[in-house]
Short mmCIF file of C-alpha atoms and ligand atoms in Angstrom, two decimals:
data_model
loop_
_atom_site.label_atom_id
_atom_site.label_comp_id
_atom_site.label_asym_id
_atom_site.label_seq_id
_atom_site.Cartn_x
_atom_site.Cartn_y
_atom_site.Cartn_z
CA UNK A 534 53.24 13.49 -73.77
CA UNK A 535 53.52 10.98 -70.94
CA UNK A 536 55.49 7.81 -71.85
CA UNK A 537 54.01 4.54 -72.19
CA UNK A 538 56.13 1.19 -72.17
CA UNK A 539 55.02 -2.17 -72.02
CA UNK A 540 55.82 -5.87 -73.53
CA UNK A 541 55.08 -9.12 -73.89
CA UNK A 542 57.25 -12.27 -74.17
CA UNK A 543 57.36 -14.37 -77.00
CA UNK A 544 57.19 -17.55 -75.03
CA UNK A 545 53.78 -19.14 -76.49
CA UNK A 546 50.94 -18.26 -77.82
CA UNK A 547 49.49 -15.16 -76.81
CA UNK A 548 46.06 -15.61 -75.09
CA UNK A 549 42.87 -13.73 -74.34
CA UNK A 550 44.46 -12.98 -71.08
CA UNK A 551 47.15 -11.06 -72.61
CA UNK A 552 44.99 -9.17 -74.27
CA UNK A 553 42.03 -8.34 -71.78
CA UNK A 554 44.96 -7.52 -69.27
CA UNK A 555 47.33 -5.57 -71.27
CA UNK A 556 47.25 -4.83 -74.90
CA UNK A 557 43.69 -3.79 -75.04
CA UNK A 558 44.57 -0.75 -72.86
CA UNK A 559 47.69 0.07 -75.03
CA UNK A 560 45.55 0.54 -77.88
CA UNK A 561 43.31 3.65 -76.56
CA UNK A 562 46.66 4.68 -74.61
CA UNK A 563 48.60 5.25 -78.09
CA UNK A 564 46.00 8.08 -79.44
CA UNK A 565 47.37 10.80 -76.67
CA UNK A 566 50.63 9.13 -75.17
CA UNK A 567 53.90 8.63 -76.45
CA UNK A 568 54.06 5.02 -76.82
CA UNK A 569 57.16 1.89 -77.07
CA UNK A 570 55.53 -1.33 -77.04
CA UNK A 571 58.62 -4.25 -77.26
CA UNK A 572 58.67 -8.04 -77.60
CA UNK A 573 60.46 -8.79 -74.90
CA UNK A 574 62.89 -11.90 -75.97
CA UNK A 575 65.60 -11.71 -73.50
CA UNK A 576 63.15 -12.27 -70.98
CA UNK A 577 61.76 -15.33 -72.31
CA UNK A 578 65.56 -17.22 -72.55
CA UNK A 579 65.22 -17.25 -68.52
CA UNK A 580 62.75 -20.39 -69.81
CA UNK A 581 64.86 -22.92 -72.40
CA UNK A 582 63.78 -21.95 -75.59
CA UNK A 583 64.21 -24.32 -78.74
CA UNK A 584 66.07 -21.41 -81.04
CA UNK A 585 63.82 -22.16 -84.42
CA UNK A 586 60.78 -21.87 -82.39
CA UNK A 587 61.96 -18.53 -80.20
CA UNK A 588 62.60 -16.99 -83.79
CA UNK A 589 58.92 -17.62 -84.88
CA UNK A 590 57.45 -16.71 -81.46
CA UNK A 591 58.99 -13.18 -81.59
CA UNK A 592 58.03 -12.63 -85.20
CA UNK A 593 54.64 -13.74 -84.36
CA UNK A 594 53.86 -11.33 -81.21
CA UNK A 595 55.01 -8.20 -83.41
CA UNK A 596 52.46 -9.65 -85.90
CA UNK A 597 49.93 -9.90 -83.31
CA UNK A 598 50.75 -6.15 -81.86
CA UNK A 599 50.12 -4.76 -85.32
CA UNK A 600 46.65 -7.49 -86.25
CA UNK A 601 45.40 -6.41 -82.84
CA UNK A 602 45.59 -2.50 -83.55
CA UNK A 603 49.27 -1.19 -82.32
CA UNK A 604 49.82 1.17 -85.08
CA UNK A 605 53.46 1.90 -86.01
CA UNK A 606 52.99 5.44 -86.92
CA UNK A 607 51.74 6.10 -83.36
CA UNK A 608 53.70 3.97 -81.63
CA UNK A 609 57.63 2.51 -81.47
CA UNK A 610 57.27 -1.33 -81.98
CA UNK A 611 60.68 -3.29 -81.84
CA UNK A 612 62.62 -6.10 -80.11
CA UNK A 613 64.48 -6.03 -76.95
CA UNK A 614 67.41 -7.67 -77.76
CA UNK A 615 68.14 -5.35 -81.01
CA UNK A 616 68.86 -2.22 -78.52
CA UNK A 617 71.75 -3.53 -76.40
CA UNK A 618 71.43 -1.02 -73.66
CA UNK A 619 68.36 -3.33 -71.91
CA UNK A 620 70.87 -5.12 -71.26
CA UNK A 621 73.68 -2.74 -70.26
CA UNK A 622 71.19 -1.02 -67.65
CA UNK A 623 70.12 -4.25 -66.34
CA UNK A 624 73.63 -4.74 -65.19
CA UNK A 625 73.73 -0.91 -63.34
CA UNK A 626 70.97 -1.71 -61.82
CA UNK A 627 71.75 -5.15 -60.69
CA UNK A 628 74.23 -3.67 -58.55
CA UNK A 629 71.80 -1.69 -56.84
CA UNK A 630 68.88 -4.48 -56.70
CA UNK A 631 68.71 -6.73 -53.35
CA UNK A 632 68.79 -10.29 -53.11
CA UNK A 633 66.27 -9.99 -50.19
CA UNK A 634 63.70 -8.02 -52.80
CA UNK A 635 64.30 -10.55 -55.67
CA UNK A 636 63.52 -13.19 -53.77
CA UNK A 637 60.22 -11.92 -52.82
CA UNK A 638 58.68 -11.63 -56.20
CA UNK A 639 55.62 -13.89 -56.61
CA UNK A 640 56.61 -14.77 -60.34
CA UNK A 641 59.92 -15.85 -59.39
CA UNK A 642 58.58 -18.03 -56.57
CA UNK A 643 56.20 -19.52 -58.89
CA UNK A 644 58.77 -20.31 -61.95
CA UNK A 645 61.40 -21.67 -59.75
CA UNK A 646 58.82 -24.52 -58.74
CA UNK A 647 57.85 -25.03 -62.21
CA UNK A 648 61.41 -24.92 -63.73
CA UNK A 649 62.96 -26.64 -60.68
CA UNK A 650 65.89 -28.24 -63.01
CA UNK A 651 66.64 -24.96 -64.26
CA UNK A 652 66.74 -22.17 -61.53
CA UNK A 653 69.27 -19.84 -63.26
CA UNK A 654 70.23 -16.65 -62.53
CA UNK A 655 68.28 -14.42 -65.23
CA UNK A 656 65.46 -15.82 -63.78
CA UNK A 657 66.16 -14.57 -60.65
CA UNK A 658 67.12 -11.16 -61.80
CA UNK A 659 64.67 -11.07 -64.36
CA UNK A 660 62.44 -7.81 -62.78
CA UNK A 661 65.49 -6.24 -62.98
CA UNK A 662 65.80 -6.52 -66.78
CA UNK A 663 62.34 -5.45 -67.19
CA UNK A 664 63.09 -2.31 -64.38
CA UNK A 665 65.66 -1.68 -67.20
CA UNK A 666 63.18 -1.92 -69.87
CA UNK A 667 61.15 0.58 -68.06
CA UNK A 668 63.89 3.10 -66.85
CA UNK A 669 65.84 3.28 -69.92
CA UNK A 670 62.98 5.44 -71.42
CA UNK A 671 61.40 7.61 -68.75
CA UNK A 672 58.38 5.66 -68.66
CA UNK A 673 55.72 7.43 -66.93
CA UNK A 674 52.77 4.70 -67.17
CA UNK A 675 53.46 0.90 -67.45
CA UNK A 676 50.21 -1.13 -69.09
CA UNK A 677 50.25 -4.38 -67.58
CA UNK A 678 47.60 -6.93 -66.14
CA UNK A 679 47.65 -7.29 -62.26
CA UNK A 680 50.60 -10.13 -62.09
CA UNK A 681 52.98 -7.62 -63.40
CA UNK A 682 52.39 -5.09 -60.49
CA UNK A 683 55.12 -5.91 -58.25
CA UNK A 684 57.60 -5.63 -60.88
CA UNK A 685 56.58 -2.25 -61.53
CA UNK A 686 56.92 -1.21 -58.07
CA UNK A 687 60.42 -2.87 -58.21
CA UNK A 688 61.17 -0.66 -61.01
CA UNK A 689 59.84 2.27 -59.23
CA UNK A 690 62.07 1.18 -56.27
CA UNK A 691 65.00 0.96 -58.12
CA UNK A 692 64.42 4.12 -60.19
CA UNK A 693 64.19 6.07 -56.42
CA UNK A 694 67.25 4.18 -55.25
CA UNK A 695 69.11 5.29 -57.93
CA UNK A 696 67.90 8.56 -58.10
CA UNK A 697 68.84 8.80 -54.38
CA UNK A 698 72.37 7.76 -54.86
CA UNK A 699 73.75 9.70 -57.69
CA UNK A 700 71.26 12.31 -58.25
CA UNK A 701 67.75 12.89 -60.54
CA UNK A 702 68.07 10.55 -63.56
CA UNK A 703 64.88 8.29 -63.91
CA UNK A 704 61.21 9.14 -63.87
CA UNK A 705 59.47 6.80 -61.45
CA UNK A 706 56.85 5.01 -63.65
CA UNK A 707 53.20 4.12 -62.53
CA UNK A 708 51.78 0.44 -63.24
CA UNK A 709 48.06 1.43 -65.25
CA UNK A 710 46.49 -1.32 -64.43
CA UNK A 711 42.40 -1.75 -65.27
CA UNK A 712 39.79 -2.63 -63.11
CA UNK A 713 38.41 -4.97 -65.52
CA UNK A 714 40.40 -7.88 -67.07
CA UNK A 715 43.79 -7.22 -65.08
CA UNK A 716 43.39 -10.99 -63.76
CA UNK A 717 41.73 -13.16 -66.58
CA UNK A 718 41.22 -16.49 -64.94
CA UNK A 719 42.01 -20.02 -66.55
CA UNK A 720 38.73 -21.69 -68.01
CA UNK A 721 39.33 -25.10 -66.15
CA UNK A 722 40.53 -23.54 -62.78
CA UNK A 723 38.99 -19.87 -62.06
CA UNK A 724 41.12 -19.94 -58.90
CA UNK A 725 44.15 -19.50 -61.00
CA UNK A 726 45.07 -16.93 -63.44
CA UNK A 727 44.69 -17.59 -67.15
CA UNK A 728 48.59 -18.55 -68.23
CA UNK A 729 50.49 -19.56 -71.09
CA UNK A 730 52.47 -22.18 -68.98
CA UNK A 731 49.58 -23.83 -67.68
CA UNK A 732 49.42 -27.72 -67.40
CA UNK A 733 46.25 -28.07 -69.60
CA UNK A 734 45.53 -26.08 -73.17
CA UNK A 735 41.40 -25.71 -71.22
CA UNK A 736 42.87 -23.11 -69.04
CA UNK A 737 43.62 -20.63 -72.13
CA UNK A 738 42.53 -19.13 -75.30
CA UNK A 739 45.12 -18.17 -77.34
CA UNK A 740 44.74 -16.10 -80.04
CA UNK A 741 45.70 -18.26 -82.81
CA UNK A 742 43.44 -21.41 -81.40
CA UNK A 743 41.25 -23.23 -84.13
CA UNK A 744 37.97 -21.66 -83.73
CA UNK A 745 36.33 -25.15 -83.40
CA UNK A 746 38.81 -25.94 -80.51
CA UNK A 747 38.10 -22.29 -78.96
CA UNK A 748 34.41 -23.01 -79.12
CA UNK A 749 35.35 -26.46 -77.20
CA UNK A 750 37.03 -24.70 -74.41
CA UNK A 751 34.39 -22.27 -73.67
CA UNK A 752 31.63 -25.08 -73.69
CA UNK A 753 33.66 -26.98 -71.18
CA UNK A 754 34.88 -24.14 -69.08
CA UNK A 755 34.41 -24.65 -65.47
CA UNK A 756 31.12 -23.25 -63.98
CA UNK A 757 30.01 -22.52 -60.15
CA UNK A 758 27.27 -24.20 -58.68
CA UNK A 759 23.47 -23.01 -59.20
CA UNK A 760 21.71 -21.87 -62.91
CA UNK A 761 21.60 -18.20 -62.42
CA UNK A 762 23.61 -16.29 -65.05
CA UNK A 763 25.60 -13.61 -62.82
CA UNK A 764 28.65 -11.82 -61.25
CA UNK A 765 29.57 -11.92 -58.13
CA UNK A 766 32.21 -12.97 -55.34
CA UNK A 767 30.20 -16.40 -54.83
CA UNK A 768 30.29 -17.10 -58.30
CA UNK A 769 34.32 -16.83 -59.74
CA UNK A 770 33.97 -18.73 -62.58
CA UNK A 771 30.59 -17.11 -64.04
CA UNK A 772 32.36 -13.41 -62.91
CA UNK A 773 35.49 -14.58 -64.98
CA UNK A 774 33.54 -15.59 -68.09
CA UNK A 775 31.07 -12.67 -68.09
CA UNK A 776 34.27 -10.24 -67.81
CA UNK A 777 35.60 -11.93 -70.80
CA UNK A 778 32.21 -11.61 -72.73
CA UNK A 779 32.20 -7.86 -71.56
CA UNK A 780 35.59 -6.86 -72.94
CA UNK A 781 35.30 -8.54 -75.78
CA UNK A 782 31.82 -7.73 -76.69
CA UNK A 783 32.34 -4.11 -75.36
CA UNK A 784 28.84 -4.41 -73.74
CA UNK A 785 28.41 -3.61 -70.12
CA UNK A 786 28.17 -6.83 -67.55
CA UNK A 787 24.93 -6.25 -66.07
CA UNK A 788 23.13 -6.07 -69.70
CA UNK A 789 24.43 -9.43 -70.61
CA UNK A 790 23.53 -10.91 -67.11
CA UNK A 791 19.73 -9.31 -68.30
CA UNK A 792 19.96 -10.93 -71.60
CA UNK A 793 21.22 -14.45 -70.55
CA UNK A 794 18.49 -14.14 -67.17
CA UNK A 795 16.77 -17.21 -66.39
CA UNK A 796 17.84 -19.23 -69.31
CA UNK A 797 20.98 -21.10 -67.68
CA UNK A 798 24.69 -21.79 -68.33
CA UNK A 799 24.64 -23.56 -71.69
CA UNK A 800 23.01 -20.77 -73.68
CA UNK A 801 25.14 -18.57 -72.39
CA UNK A 802 28.24 -20.32 -72.99
CA UNK A 803 26.89 -20.65 -76.53
CA UNK A 804 26.70 -16.77 -76.63
CA UNK A 805 30.13 -16.37 -75.28
CA UNK A 806 31.42 -18.97 -77.68
CA UNK A 807 30.18 -17.41 -80.47
CA UNK A 808 31.46 -14.09 -79.39
CA UNK A 809 35.14 -15.15 -78.59
CA UNK A 810 34.89 -17.29 -82.29
CA UNK A 811 34.14 -13.70 -83.70
CA UNK A 812 36.82 -12.07 -82.21
CA UNK A 813 39.40 -14.55 -83.16
CA UNK A 814 38.20 -14.54 -86.82
CA UNK A 815 38.68 -10.80 -87.29
CA UNK A 816 41.91 -11.26 -85.57
CA UNK A 817 43.45 -14.15 -87.27
CA UNK A 818 42.45 -12.89 -90.82
CA UNK A 819 44.20 -9.69 -90.02
CA UNK A 820 47.10 -11.91 -88.30
CA UNK A 821 47.34 -13.62 -91.79
CA UNK A 822 47.69 -10.85 -94.06
CA UNK A 823 50.61 -9.57 -92.50
CA UNK A 824 53.92 -10.64 -94.49
CA UNK A 825 57.03 -11.66 -92.58
CA UNK A 826 59.12 -8.90 -94.27
CA UNK A 827 56.31 -6.27 -93.99
CA UNK A 828 56.78 -6.95 -89.66
CA UNK A 829 60.59 -7.05 -89.74
CA UNK A 830 61.12 -3.40 -91.52
CA UNK A 831 58.39 -2.12 -88.66
CA UNK A 832 61.07 -3.81 -86.24
CA UNK A 833 63.98 -2.42 -87.82
CA UNK A 834 62.56 1.00 -87.96
CA UNK A 835 61.25 0.75 -84.47
CA UNK A 836 64.84 0.07 -82.85
CA UNK A 837 66.59 2.59 -84.50
CA UNK A 838 64.08 4.85 -82.89
CA UNK A 839 64.03 2.82 -79.54
CA UNK A 840 68.04 3.19 -79.81
CA UNK A 841 68.57 6.81 -80.21
CA UNK A 842 66.66 7.14 -77.30
CA UNK A 843 68.17 4.45 -75.43
CA UNK A 844 71.76 5.51 -75.93
CA UNK A 845 70.90 9.33 -74.67
CA UNK A 846 69.77 7.58 -71.06
CA UNK A 847 72.56 5.27 -71.04
CA UNK A 848 75.03 8.18 -71.67
CA UNK A 849 73.24 9.92 -68.68
CA UNK A 850 73.46 7.16 -66.44
CA UNK A 851 77.27 6.25 -67.17
CA UNK A 852 78.17 10.21 -66.70
CA UNK A 853 75.98 10.32 -63.20
CA UNK A 854 77.86 7.10 -62.03
CA UNK A 855 81.24 7.68 -62.93
CA UNK A 856 81.87 5.73 -66.03
CA UNK A 857 82.28 7.85 -68.37
CA UNK A 858 85.95 9.45 -67.95
P1 TYM B 1363 53.84 -12.18 -70.00
O1 TYM B 1363 54.58 -11.91 -71.62
O2 TYM B 1363 54.09 -12.74 -69.10
O3 TYM B 1363 52.56 -10.87 -70.37
C1 TYM B 1363 52.07 -10.10 -71.13
C2 TYM B 1363 50.96 -9.21 -70.29
O4 TYM B 1363 50.05 -9.87 -70.09
C3 TYM B 1363 49.72 -9.80 -68.69
N1 TYM B 1363 48.75 -10.96 -68.47
C4 TYM B 1363 47.41 -11.05 -67.99
N2 TYM B 1363 46.63 -10.05 -67.82
C5 TYM B 1363 45.11 -10.65 -67.45
N3 TYM B 1363 45.19 -12.03 -67.38
C6 TYM B 1363 45.89 -12.74 -67.03
N4 TYM B 1363 46.00 -13.94 -66.83
C7 TYM B 1363 47.35 -12.29 -67.81
N5 TYM B 1363 48.49 -13.08 -67.79
C8 TYM B 1363 49.41 -11.90 -68.51
C9 TYM B 1363 50.97 -9.50 -68.40
O5 TYM B 1363 50.17 -9.03 -66.94
C10 TYM B 1363 51.17 -8.23 -69.08
O6 TYM B 1363 51.04 -7.16 -69.11
N6 TYM B 1363 57.38 -9.21 -67.46
C11 TYM B 1363 56.37 -9.11 -68.55
C12 TYM B 1363 56.89 -8.70 -69.63
C13 TYM B 1363 57.80 -7.19 -69.67
C14 TYM B 1363 57.16 -6.25 -69.37
C15 TYM B 1363 58.80 -5.33 -69.39
C16 TYM B 1363 56.26 -5.45 -69.18
C17 TYM B 1363 59.42 -7.31 -69.85
N7 TYM B 1363 59.51 -6.19 -69.33
C18 TYM B 1363 58.14 -3.67 -69.45
C19 TYM B 1363 55.81 -4.24 -69.01
C20 TYM B 1363 57.19 -3.34 -69.14
C21 TYM B 1363 55.97 -10.34 -68.77
O7 TYM B 1363 56.03 -11.82 -68.72
O8 TYM B 1363 54.39 -10.31 -69.20
#
């Protein structure tokens, strides 16, 4: 069975973009693939995190996976720092990654601008750790949003480079990016992607947002000129809102356009707010019903399974490069 690996950083509240761009696709993949879903806590450290908040966020991301339908009977769910081989392989891959290629990473450039006071080495080599996550498990497919494509491409390059230097070792992974929802845009600015670190909370709908707040965010979302509810390049804001509606309600965009034809933006936003609120209520009910102890048990079991795979791979890597005497 093909191997799938993906993860989310426990930096803040997971938002609708993370769900529609990535996690929603995991749910389908887990039925016919060998899936591993990770809470990538070591990645989160590249930006300063308050320890007690990080601890809570790690648990919340795992709970979010479960509440959205990631099934621990089908998929391995674990926390990155519980399997030390990630950091070990990252170091080895650091020695074949070029500083020039890391300087070209758009996420690094953006984050370096945002955190001028803390452009640390971890932030710079972040994509190498991500490559280690992926390559450690002989991953075939990496379901992510559009913004992570460049990082998966680096993982491919590093796999090929390592294989060329030391012989066939790593599977060369493919990014799996859906046509719809791969780049959910900010509600307050449809020219930029929805982001956890946006300056205004009106940019995103967090999965744990109070439903009244979420409703307000939809009603305040930026729209395009005109009044027709239609997707298209000339209507980036409406295209984004229609995409969110379509994916959450599981209905084609054309059908939604037809329903709101001649009714204007206000009516459409009310309809979208209802779809979003229904989704959030369902999610939050499930989320709140999962006990911390239950998640910890699942994460412990997941780490044990992941560790077994990781130890085998790192052993092979060490042999190939001459570290095991
Ligand atoms: P992170 O935590 O920023 O985001 C998690 C996932 O959500 C997707 N995403 C979006 N999709 C659509 N529209 C958006 N506005 C949007 N914002 C975020 C991301 O593409 C991602 O799939 N580096 C990764 C985490 C990571 C990882 C990995 C992923 C670390 N190691 C190995 C895959 C495999 C990140 O920061 O994602």
